[in-house]
Tab-separated table of C-alpha atoms in Angstrom:
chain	number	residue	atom	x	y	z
A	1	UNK	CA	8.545	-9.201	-10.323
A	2	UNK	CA	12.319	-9.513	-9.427
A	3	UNK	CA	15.049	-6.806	-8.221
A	4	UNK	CA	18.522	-7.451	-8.832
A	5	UNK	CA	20.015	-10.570	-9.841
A	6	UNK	CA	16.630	-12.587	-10.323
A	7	UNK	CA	15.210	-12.104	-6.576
A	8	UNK	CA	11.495	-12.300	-6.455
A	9	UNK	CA	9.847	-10.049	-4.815
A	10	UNK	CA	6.074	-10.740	-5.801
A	11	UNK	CA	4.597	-13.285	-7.608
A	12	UNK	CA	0.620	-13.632	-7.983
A	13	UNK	CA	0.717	-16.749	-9.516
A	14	UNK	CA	2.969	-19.492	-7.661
A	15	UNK	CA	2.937	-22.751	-10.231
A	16	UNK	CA	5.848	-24.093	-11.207
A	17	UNK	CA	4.990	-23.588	-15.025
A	18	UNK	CA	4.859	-19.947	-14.905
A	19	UNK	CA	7.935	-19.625	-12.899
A	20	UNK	CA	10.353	-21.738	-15.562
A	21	UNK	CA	8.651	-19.484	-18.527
A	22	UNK	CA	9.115	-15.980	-16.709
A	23	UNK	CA	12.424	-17.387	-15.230
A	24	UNK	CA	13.618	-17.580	-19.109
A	25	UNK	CA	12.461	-14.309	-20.008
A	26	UNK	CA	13.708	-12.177	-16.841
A	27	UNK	CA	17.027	-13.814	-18.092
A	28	UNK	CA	16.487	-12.033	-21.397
A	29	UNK	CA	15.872	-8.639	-20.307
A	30	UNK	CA	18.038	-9.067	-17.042
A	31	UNK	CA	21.239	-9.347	-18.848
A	32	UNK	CA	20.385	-6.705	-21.787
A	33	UNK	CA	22.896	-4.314	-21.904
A	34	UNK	CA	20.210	-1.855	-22.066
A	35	UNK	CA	20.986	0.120	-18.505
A	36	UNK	CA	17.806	2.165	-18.351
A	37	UNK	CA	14.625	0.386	-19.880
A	38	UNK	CA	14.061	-2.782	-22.301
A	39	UNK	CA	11.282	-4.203	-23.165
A	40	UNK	CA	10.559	-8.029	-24.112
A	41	UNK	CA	7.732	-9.996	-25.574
A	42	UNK	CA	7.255	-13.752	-26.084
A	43	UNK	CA	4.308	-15.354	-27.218
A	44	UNK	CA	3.522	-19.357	-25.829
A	45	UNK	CA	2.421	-22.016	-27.556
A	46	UNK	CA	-1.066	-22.113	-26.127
A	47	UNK	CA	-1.968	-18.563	-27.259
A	48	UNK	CA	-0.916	-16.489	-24.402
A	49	UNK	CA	1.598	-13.765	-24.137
A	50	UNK	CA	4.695	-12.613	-21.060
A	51	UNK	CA	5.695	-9.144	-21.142
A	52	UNK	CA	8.887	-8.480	-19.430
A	53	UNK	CA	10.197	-4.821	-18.753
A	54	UNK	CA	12.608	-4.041	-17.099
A	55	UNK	CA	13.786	-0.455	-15.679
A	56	UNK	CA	17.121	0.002	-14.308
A	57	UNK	CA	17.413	-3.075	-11.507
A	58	UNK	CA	14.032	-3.993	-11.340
A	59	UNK	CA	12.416	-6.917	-13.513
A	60	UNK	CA	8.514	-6.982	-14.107
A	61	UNK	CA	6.564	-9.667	-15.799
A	62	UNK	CA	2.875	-10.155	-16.739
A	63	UNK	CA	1.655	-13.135	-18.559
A	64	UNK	CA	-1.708	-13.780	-20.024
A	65	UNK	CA	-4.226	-14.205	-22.811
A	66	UNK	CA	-4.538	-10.108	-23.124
A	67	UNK	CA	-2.685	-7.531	-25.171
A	68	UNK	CA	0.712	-6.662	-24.693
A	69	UNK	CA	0.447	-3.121	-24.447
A	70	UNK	CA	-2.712	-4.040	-21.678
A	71	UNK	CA	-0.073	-5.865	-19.769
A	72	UNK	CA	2.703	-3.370	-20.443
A	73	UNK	CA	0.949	-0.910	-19.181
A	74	UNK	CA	0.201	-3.257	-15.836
A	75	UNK	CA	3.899	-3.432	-15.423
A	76	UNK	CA	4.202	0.331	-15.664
A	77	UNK	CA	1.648	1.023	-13.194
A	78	UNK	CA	3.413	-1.912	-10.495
A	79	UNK	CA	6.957	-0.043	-11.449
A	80	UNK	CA	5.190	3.288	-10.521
A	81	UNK	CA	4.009	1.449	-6.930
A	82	UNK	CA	7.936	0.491	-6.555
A	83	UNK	CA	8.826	4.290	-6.848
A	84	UNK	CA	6.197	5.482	-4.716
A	85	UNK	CA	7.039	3.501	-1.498
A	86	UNK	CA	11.328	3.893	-2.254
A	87	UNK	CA	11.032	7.250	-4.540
A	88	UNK	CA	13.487	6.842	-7.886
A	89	UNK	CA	16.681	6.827	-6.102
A	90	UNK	CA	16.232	3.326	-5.032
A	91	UNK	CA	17.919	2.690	-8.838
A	92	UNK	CA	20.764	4.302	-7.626
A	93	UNK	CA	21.062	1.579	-5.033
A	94	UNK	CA	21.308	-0.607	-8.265
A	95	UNK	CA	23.882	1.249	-9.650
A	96	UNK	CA	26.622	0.942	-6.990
A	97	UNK	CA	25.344	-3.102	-6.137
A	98	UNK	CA	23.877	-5.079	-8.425
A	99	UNK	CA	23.620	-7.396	-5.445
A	100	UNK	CA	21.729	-5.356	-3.462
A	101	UNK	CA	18.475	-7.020	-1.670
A	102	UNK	CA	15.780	-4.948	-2.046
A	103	UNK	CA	13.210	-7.892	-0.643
A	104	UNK	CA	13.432	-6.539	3.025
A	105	UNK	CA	12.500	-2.925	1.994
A	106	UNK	CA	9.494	-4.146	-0.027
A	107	UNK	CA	7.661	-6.543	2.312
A	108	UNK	CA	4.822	-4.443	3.118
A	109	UNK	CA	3.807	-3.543	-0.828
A	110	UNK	CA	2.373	-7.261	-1.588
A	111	UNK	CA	-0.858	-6.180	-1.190
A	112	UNK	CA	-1.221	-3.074	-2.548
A	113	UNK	CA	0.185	-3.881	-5.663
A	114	UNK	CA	-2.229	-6.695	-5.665
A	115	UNK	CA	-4.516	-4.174	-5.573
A	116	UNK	CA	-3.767	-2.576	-8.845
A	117	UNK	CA	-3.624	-5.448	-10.370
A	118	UNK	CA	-7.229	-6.288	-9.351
A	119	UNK	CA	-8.204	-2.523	-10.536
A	120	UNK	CA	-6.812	-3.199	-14.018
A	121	UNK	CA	-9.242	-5.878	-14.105
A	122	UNK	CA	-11.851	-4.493	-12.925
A	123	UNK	CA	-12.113	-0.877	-13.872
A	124	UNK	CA	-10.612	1.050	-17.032
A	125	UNK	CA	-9.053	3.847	-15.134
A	126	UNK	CA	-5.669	2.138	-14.978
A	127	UNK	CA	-5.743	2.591	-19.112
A	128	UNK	CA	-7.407	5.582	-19.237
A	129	UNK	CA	-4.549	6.842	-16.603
A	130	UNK	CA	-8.200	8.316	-14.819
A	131	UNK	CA	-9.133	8.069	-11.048
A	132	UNK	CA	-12.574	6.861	-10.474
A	133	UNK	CA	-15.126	9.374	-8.912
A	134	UNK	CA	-17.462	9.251	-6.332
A	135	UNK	CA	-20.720	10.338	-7.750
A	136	UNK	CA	-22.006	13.212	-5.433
A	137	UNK	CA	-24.754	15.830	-5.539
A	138	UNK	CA	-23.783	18.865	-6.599
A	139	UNK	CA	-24.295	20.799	-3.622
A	140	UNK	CA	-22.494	17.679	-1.498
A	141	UNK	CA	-19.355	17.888	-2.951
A	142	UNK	CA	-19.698	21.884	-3.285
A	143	UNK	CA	-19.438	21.843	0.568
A	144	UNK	CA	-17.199	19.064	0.904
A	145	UNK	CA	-14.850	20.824	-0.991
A	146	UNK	CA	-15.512	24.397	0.358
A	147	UNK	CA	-14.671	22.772	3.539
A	148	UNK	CA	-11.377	21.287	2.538
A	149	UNK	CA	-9.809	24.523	0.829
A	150	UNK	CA	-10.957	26.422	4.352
A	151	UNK	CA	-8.272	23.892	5.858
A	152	UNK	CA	-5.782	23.979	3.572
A	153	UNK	CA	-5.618	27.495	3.372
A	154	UNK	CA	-4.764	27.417	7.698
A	155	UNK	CA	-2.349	25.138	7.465
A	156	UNK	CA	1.421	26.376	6.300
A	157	UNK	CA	3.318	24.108	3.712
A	158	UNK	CA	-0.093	22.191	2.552
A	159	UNK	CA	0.705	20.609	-0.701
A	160	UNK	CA	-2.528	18.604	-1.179
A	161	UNK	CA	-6.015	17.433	0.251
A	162	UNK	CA	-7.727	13.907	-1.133
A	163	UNK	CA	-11.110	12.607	0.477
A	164	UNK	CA	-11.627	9.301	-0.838
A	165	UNK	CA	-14.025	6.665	-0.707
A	166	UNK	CA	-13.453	3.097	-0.925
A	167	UNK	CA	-11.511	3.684	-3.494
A	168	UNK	CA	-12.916	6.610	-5.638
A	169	UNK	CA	-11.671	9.979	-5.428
A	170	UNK	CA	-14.820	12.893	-3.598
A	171	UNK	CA	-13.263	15.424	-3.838
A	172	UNK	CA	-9.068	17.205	-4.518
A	173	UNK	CA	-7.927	20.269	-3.275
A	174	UNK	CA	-4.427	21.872	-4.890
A	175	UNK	CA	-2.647	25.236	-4.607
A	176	UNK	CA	-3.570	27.964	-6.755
A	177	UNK	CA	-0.051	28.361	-7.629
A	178	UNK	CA	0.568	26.549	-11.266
A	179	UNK	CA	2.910	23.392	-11.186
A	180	UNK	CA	1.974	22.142	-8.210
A	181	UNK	CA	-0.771	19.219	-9.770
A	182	UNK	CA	-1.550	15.999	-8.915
A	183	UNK	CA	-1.128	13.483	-12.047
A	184	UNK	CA	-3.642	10.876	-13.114
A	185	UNK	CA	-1.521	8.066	-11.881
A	186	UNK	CA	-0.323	9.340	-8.879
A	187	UNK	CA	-4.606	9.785	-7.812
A	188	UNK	CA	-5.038	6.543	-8.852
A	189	UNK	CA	-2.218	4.921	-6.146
A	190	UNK	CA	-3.711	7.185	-3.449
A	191	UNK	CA	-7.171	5.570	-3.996
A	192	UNK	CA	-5.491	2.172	-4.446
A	193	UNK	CA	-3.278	2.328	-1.090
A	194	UNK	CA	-6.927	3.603	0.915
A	195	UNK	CA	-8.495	0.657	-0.115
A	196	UNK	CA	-6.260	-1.878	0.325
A	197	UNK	CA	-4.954	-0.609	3.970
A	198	UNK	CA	-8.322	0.239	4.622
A	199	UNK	CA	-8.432	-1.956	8.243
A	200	UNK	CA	-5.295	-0.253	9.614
A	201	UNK	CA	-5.675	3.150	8.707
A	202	UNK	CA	-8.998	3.146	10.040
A	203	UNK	CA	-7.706	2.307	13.322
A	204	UNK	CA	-5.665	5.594	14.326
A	205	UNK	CA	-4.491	8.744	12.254
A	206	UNK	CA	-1.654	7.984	10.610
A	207	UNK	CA	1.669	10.045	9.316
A	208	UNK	CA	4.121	8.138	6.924
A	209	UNK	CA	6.180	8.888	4.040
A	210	UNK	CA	4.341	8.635	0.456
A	211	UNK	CA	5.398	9.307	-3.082
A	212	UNK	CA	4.050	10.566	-6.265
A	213	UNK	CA	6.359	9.777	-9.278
A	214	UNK	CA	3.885	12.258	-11.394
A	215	UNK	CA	4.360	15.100	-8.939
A	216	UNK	CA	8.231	14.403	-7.643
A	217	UNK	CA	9.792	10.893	-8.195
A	218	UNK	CA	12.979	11.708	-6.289
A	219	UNK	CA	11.837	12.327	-2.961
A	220	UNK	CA	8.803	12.082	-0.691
A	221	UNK	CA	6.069	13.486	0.719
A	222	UNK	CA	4.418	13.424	3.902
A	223	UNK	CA	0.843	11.891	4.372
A	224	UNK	CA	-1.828	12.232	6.925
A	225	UNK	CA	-4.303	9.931	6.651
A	226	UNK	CA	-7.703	9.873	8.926
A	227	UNK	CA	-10.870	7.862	8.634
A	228	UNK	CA	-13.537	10.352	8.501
A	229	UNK	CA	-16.498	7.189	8.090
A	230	UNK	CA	-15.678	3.859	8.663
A	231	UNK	CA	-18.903	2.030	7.063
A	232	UNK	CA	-18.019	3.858	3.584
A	233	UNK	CA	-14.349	3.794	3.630
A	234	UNK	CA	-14.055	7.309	3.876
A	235	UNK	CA	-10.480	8.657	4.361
A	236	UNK	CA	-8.645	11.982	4.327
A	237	UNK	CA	-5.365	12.612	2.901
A	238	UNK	CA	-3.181	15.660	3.502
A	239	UNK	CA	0.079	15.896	2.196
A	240	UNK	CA	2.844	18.393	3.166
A	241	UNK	CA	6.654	18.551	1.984
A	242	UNK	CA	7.716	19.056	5.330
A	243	UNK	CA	8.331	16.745	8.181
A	244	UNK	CA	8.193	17.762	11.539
A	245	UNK	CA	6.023	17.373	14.486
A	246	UNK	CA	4.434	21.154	13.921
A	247	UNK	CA	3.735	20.260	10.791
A	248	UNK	CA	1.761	16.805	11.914
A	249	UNK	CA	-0.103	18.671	14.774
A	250	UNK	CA	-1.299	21.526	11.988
A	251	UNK	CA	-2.687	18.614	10.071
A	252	UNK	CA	-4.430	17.454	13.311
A	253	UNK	CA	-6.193	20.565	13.786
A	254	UNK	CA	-6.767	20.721	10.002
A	255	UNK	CA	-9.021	17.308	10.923
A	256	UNK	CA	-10.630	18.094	13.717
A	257	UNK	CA	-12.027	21.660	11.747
A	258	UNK	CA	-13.127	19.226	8.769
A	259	UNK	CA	-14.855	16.363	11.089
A	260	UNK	CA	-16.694	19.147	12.683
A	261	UNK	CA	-17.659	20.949	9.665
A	262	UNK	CA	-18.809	17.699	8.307
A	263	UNK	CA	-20.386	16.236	11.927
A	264	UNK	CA	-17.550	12.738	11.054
A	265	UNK	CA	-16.242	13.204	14.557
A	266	UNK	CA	-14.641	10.190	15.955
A	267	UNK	CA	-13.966	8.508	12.866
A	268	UNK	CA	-17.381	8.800	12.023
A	269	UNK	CA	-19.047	5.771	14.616
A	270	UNK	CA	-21.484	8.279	15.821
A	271	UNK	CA	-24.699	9.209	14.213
A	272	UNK	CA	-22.598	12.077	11.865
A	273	UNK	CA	-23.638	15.185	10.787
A	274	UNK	CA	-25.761	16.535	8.076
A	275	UNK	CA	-23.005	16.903	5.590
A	276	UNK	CA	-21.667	13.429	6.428
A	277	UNK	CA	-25.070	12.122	6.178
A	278	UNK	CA	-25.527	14.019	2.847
A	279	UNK	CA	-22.529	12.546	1.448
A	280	UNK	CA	-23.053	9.375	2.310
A	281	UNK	CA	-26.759	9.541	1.356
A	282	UNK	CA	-25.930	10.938	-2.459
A	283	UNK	CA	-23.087	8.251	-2.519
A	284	UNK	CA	-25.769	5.390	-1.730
A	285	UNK	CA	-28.431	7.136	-3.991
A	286	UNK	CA	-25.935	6.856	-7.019
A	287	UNK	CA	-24.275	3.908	-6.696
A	288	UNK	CA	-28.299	2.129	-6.696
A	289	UNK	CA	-28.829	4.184	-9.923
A	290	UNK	CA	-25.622	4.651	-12.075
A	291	UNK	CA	-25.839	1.276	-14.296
A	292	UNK	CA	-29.285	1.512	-15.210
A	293	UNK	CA	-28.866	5.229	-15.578
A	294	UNK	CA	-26.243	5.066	-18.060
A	295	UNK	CA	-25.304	1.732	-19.572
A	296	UNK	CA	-29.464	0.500	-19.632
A	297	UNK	CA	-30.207	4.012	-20.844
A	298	UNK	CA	-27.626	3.544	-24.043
A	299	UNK	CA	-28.188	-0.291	-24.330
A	300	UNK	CA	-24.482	-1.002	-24.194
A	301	UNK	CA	-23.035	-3.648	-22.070
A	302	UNK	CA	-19.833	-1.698	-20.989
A	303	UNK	CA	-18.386	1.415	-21.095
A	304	UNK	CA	-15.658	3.693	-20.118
A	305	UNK	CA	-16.004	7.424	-20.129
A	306	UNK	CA	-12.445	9.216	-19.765
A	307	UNK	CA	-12.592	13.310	-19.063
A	308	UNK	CA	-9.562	16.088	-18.032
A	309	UNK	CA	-11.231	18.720	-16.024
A	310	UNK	CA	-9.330	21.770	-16.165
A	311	UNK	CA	-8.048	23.314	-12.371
A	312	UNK	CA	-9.044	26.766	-11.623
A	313	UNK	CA	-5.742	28.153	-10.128
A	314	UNK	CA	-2.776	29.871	-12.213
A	315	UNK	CA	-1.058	28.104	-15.202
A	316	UNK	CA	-2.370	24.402	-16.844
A	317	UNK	CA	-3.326	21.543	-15.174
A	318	UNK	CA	-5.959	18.678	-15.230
A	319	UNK	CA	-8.026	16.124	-13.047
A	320	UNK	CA	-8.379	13.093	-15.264
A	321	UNK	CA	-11.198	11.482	-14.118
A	322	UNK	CA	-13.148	8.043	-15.510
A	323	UNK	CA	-16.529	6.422	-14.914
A	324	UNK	CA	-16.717	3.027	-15.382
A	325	UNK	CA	-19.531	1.049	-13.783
A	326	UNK	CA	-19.529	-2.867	-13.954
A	327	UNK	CA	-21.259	-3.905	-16.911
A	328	UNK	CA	-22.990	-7.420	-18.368
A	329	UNK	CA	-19.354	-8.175	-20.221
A	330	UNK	CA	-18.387	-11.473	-18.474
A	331	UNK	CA	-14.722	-10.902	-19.711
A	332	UNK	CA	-13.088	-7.342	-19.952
A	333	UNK	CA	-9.925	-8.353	-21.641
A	334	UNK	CA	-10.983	-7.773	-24.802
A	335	UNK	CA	-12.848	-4.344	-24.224
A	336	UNK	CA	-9.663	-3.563	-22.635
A	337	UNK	CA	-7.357	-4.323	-25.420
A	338	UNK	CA	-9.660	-2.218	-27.973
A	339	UNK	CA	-9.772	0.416	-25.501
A	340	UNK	CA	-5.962	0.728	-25.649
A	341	UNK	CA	-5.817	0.415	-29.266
A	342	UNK	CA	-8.699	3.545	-29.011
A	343	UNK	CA	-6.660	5.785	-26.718
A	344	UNK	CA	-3.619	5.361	-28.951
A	345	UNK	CA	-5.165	6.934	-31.972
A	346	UNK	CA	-4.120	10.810	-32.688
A	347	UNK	CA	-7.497	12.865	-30.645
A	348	UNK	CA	-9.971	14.912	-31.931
A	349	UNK	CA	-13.179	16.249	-31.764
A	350	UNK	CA	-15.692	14.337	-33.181
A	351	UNK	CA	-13.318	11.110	-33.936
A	352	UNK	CA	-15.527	8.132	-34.620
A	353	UNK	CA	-13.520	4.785	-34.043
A	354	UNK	CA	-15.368	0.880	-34.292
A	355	UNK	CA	-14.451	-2.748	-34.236
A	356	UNK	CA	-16.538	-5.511	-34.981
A	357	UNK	CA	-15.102	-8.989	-33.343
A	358	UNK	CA	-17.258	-11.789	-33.440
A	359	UNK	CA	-20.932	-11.060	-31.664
A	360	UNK	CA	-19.411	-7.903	-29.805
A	361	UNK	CA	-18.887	-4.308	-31.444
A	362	UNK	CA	-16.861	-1.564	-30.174
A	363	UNK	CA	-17.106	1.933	-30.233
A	364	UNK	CA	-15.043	4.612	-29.335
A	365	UNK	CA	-16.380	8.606	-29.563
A	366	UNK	CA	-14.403	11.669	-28.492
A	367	UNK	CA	-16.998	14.821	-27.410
A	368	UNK	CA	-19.391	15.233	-24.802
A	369	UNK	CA	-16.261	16.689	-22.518
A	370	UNK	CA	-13.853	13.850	-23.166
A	371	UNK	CA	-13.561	10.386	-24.495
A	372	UNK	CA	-16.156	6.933	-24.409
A	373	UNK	CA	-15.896	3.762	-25.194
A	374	UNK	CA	-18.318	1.035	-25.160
A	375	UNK	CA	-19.366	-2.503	-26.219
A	376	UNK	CA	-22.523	-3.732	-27.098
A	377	UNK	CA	-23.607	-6.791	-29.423
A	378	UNK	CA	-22.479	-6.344	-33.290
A	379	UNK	CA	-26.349	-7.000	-34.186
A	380	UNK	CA	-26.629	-3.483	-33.520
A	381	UNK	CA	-25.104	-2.324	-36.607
A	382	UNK	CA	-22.856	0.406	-36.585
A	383	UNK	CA	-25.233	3.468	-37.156
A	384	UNK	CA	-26.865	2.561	-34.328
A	385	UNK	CA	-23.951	1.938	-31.899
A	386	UNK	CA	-22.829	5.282	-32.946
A	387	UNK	CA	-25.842	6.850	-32.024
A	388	UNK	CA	-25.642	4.847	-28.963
A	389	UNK	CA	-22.827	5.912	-27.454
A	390	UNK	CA	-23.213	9.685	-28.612
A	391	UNK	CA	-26.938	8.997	-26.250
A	392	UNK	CA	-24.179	7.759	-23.804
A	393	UNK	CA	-22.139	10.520	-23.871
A	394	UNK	CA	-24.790	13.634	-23.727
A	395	UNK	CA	-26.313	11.986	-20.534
A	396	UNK	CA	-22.887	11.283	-18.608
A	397	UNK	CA	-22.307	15.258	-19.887
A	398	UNK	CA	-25.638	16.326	-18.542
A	399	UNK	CA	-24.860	14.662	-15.057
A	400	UNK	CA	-21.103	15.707	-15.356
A	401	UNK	CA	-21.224	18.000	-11.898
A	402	UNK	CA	-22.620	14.861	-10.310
A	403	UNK	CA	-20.456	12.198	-11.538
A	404	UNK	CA	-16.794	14.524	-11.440
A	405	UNK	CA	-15.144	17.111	-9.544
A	406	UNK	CA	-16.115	19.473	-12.768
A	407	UNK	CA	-13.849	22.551	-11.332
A	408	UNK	CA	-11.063	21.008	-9.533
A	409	UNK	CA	-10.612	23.552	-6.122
A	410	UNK	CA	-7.745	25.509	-5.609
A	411	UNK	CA	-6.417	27.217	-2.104
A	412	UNK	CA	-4.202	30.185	-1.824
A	413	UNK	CA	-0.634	30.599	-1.313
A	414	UNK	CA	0.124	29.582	1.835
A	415	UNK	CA	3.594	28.598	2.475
């Protein structure tokens, strides 16, 4: 990835082979008149494929064996990472200096856009624009969130409450009042930035500027971040439009209520409380569980299951959410590619969409509360892929208040 005129400001893959090919096709979108967005695509003589985008003054580049709109869609996400640490107006910067070095204002993001990249590989919730879940009891993540809302609702100018999890959204709490949502995307570089800066946000309670291009890509919001458990990577987020020391020291207050409504005092190194231990306990209990459960109950290597569940304040607005447990598949890049080409296809109840390629079949079902896809060997036959991923689908619906936050919480007016 380069800003301006050709400086790099991450590269995950230092040989000098991939630096003369992307160096020729930065050129090419670098000095498109194109001012706002242009695309490029070149294929290599061994078989693999660079995507180059660019937006405004900032170059990306993703090269690899994998689809185009796979990698596209990469670039997007590591664009959106860009915007969420300067907000949009950095391309204004662009506008009055093409010169200007961005490097300096970047140097921290290295590893947390390393860590999307590593989710795109490893999970499905970068193409299903989905944040992972937590799988919780029912009653577990009925208190956790009862607790949150009670928080929110005492603290003035509260925009939103996360609890995350190594990575995996628990719970979300968002104002009644209609508008004011958080987006796929932006839950999915909230999760990303907990895990990655997992060791030093654990370490105090932190306030820093954070933000959402899905919610408000011109300006930021403000983030308090505490580590409710250390030994599961549990972290609180709230997230206020205002910035000023009251507002930091309501947030504090805010904490302390939670960690002792959920006994995770002291960042969680004591013995915890019964809700902590209940969280933690459900967490452990379904993470032993959820392959066999699912993927050895269907007899499908690999899925992804992709769902929107509705908020219950005023006006529209979704949590899209996405399981998708590590399967047998040695490499996803395929799945992934026929998962994109699945997800472009007009929706609808009922749609039945398969792909046989080589010894692997793929199926892709809409029902069951949202959208699956899975692989499994083509000896199956199709009938019987069909009918297992329709198995698939009722059982992930059956266990849908364990595996989502089914009815996204909502807090009252309060600012």
């Amino acid at each position: 990835m380069t800003v301006g005129p050709g400086k790099p400001i991450f590269t995950r893959v230092p040989s000098d082979q991939f630096v003369l090919q992307s160096a020729s096709l930065v050129a090419l979108v670098s000095f498109s008149e194109d001012a706002s967005v242009y695309l490029k695509t070149i294929t290599f003589e061994d078989g693999e494929t660079m995507v180059a985008m660019r937006k405004g003054g900032i170059v990306m580049g993703a090269k690899g064996k994998g689809d185009k709109g796979y990698m596209r869609l990469v670039c997007e996400y590591i664009y959106s990472q860009i915007v969420s640490t300067l907000t949009l107006k950095v391309q204004s910067i662009f506008r009055k200096s093409s010169k200007f070095d961005l490097r300096s204002m970047l140097t921290s993001t290295d590893a947390i856009i390393q860590g999307l990249i590593d989710k795109s590989e490893s999970t499905g919730c970068l193409i299903a624009g989905s944040v992972e879940t937590v799988a919780l009891e029912k009653e577990v993540r009925k208190e956790l969130e009862r607790v949150m809302v009670t928080a929110a609702e005492k603290v003035q100018n509260t925009v939103f409450g996360v609890v995350v999890s190594e990575g995996k959204l628990a719970t979300v709490v968002q104002p009644k009042e209609g508008g004011i949502r958080l987006s796929g995307s932006d839950l999915i570089l909230l999760s990303n930035f907990s895990k990655v800066q997992k060791k030093t946000l654990m370490n105090c309670e932190s306030w820093f500027p954070l933000c959402l291009p899905g919610f408000n890509a011109n300006g930021f919001l403000y983030c308090y971040c505490y580590c409710l458990h250390e030994a599961a990577g549990m972290f609180l987020m709230l997230l206020s439009n205002v910035n000023t020391p009251a507002m930091f020291h309501g947030f504090q207050q805010a904490r302390v209520a939670i960690g002792e409504a959920l006994g995770a005092g002291g960042r969680g190194a004591g013995p915890g409380g019964e809700a902590v231990k209940g969280v933690l306990a459900s967490m452990e209990d379904w993470e032993r569980k959820v392959t066999e459960r699912y993927s050895g109950h269907a007899g499908v290597l690999h899925f992804l299951y992709r769902g929107d569940f509705r908020v219950k304040g005023e006006g529209e607005g979704v949590v899209s959410q996405c399981l998708s447990p590590e399967g047998e598949e040695d490499d996803g890049t395929t799945f992934k590619t026929n998962e994109i080409d699945f997800i472009g296809k007009s929706a609808g109840q009922g749609r039945v969409e398969y792909k046989i390629k080589g010894t692997e079949m793929y199926v892709g079902m809409t029902g069951f509360g949202g959208e699956i896809y899975a692989v499994m060997p083509s000896v199956v036959g199709i009938d019987e892929g069909i009918r297992r991923v329709g198995r698939l689908g009722r059982r992930i619906w059956e266990d849908r208040e364990v595996l989502f936050v089914v009815n996204p919480p909502v807090f009252g007016n309060n600012g």
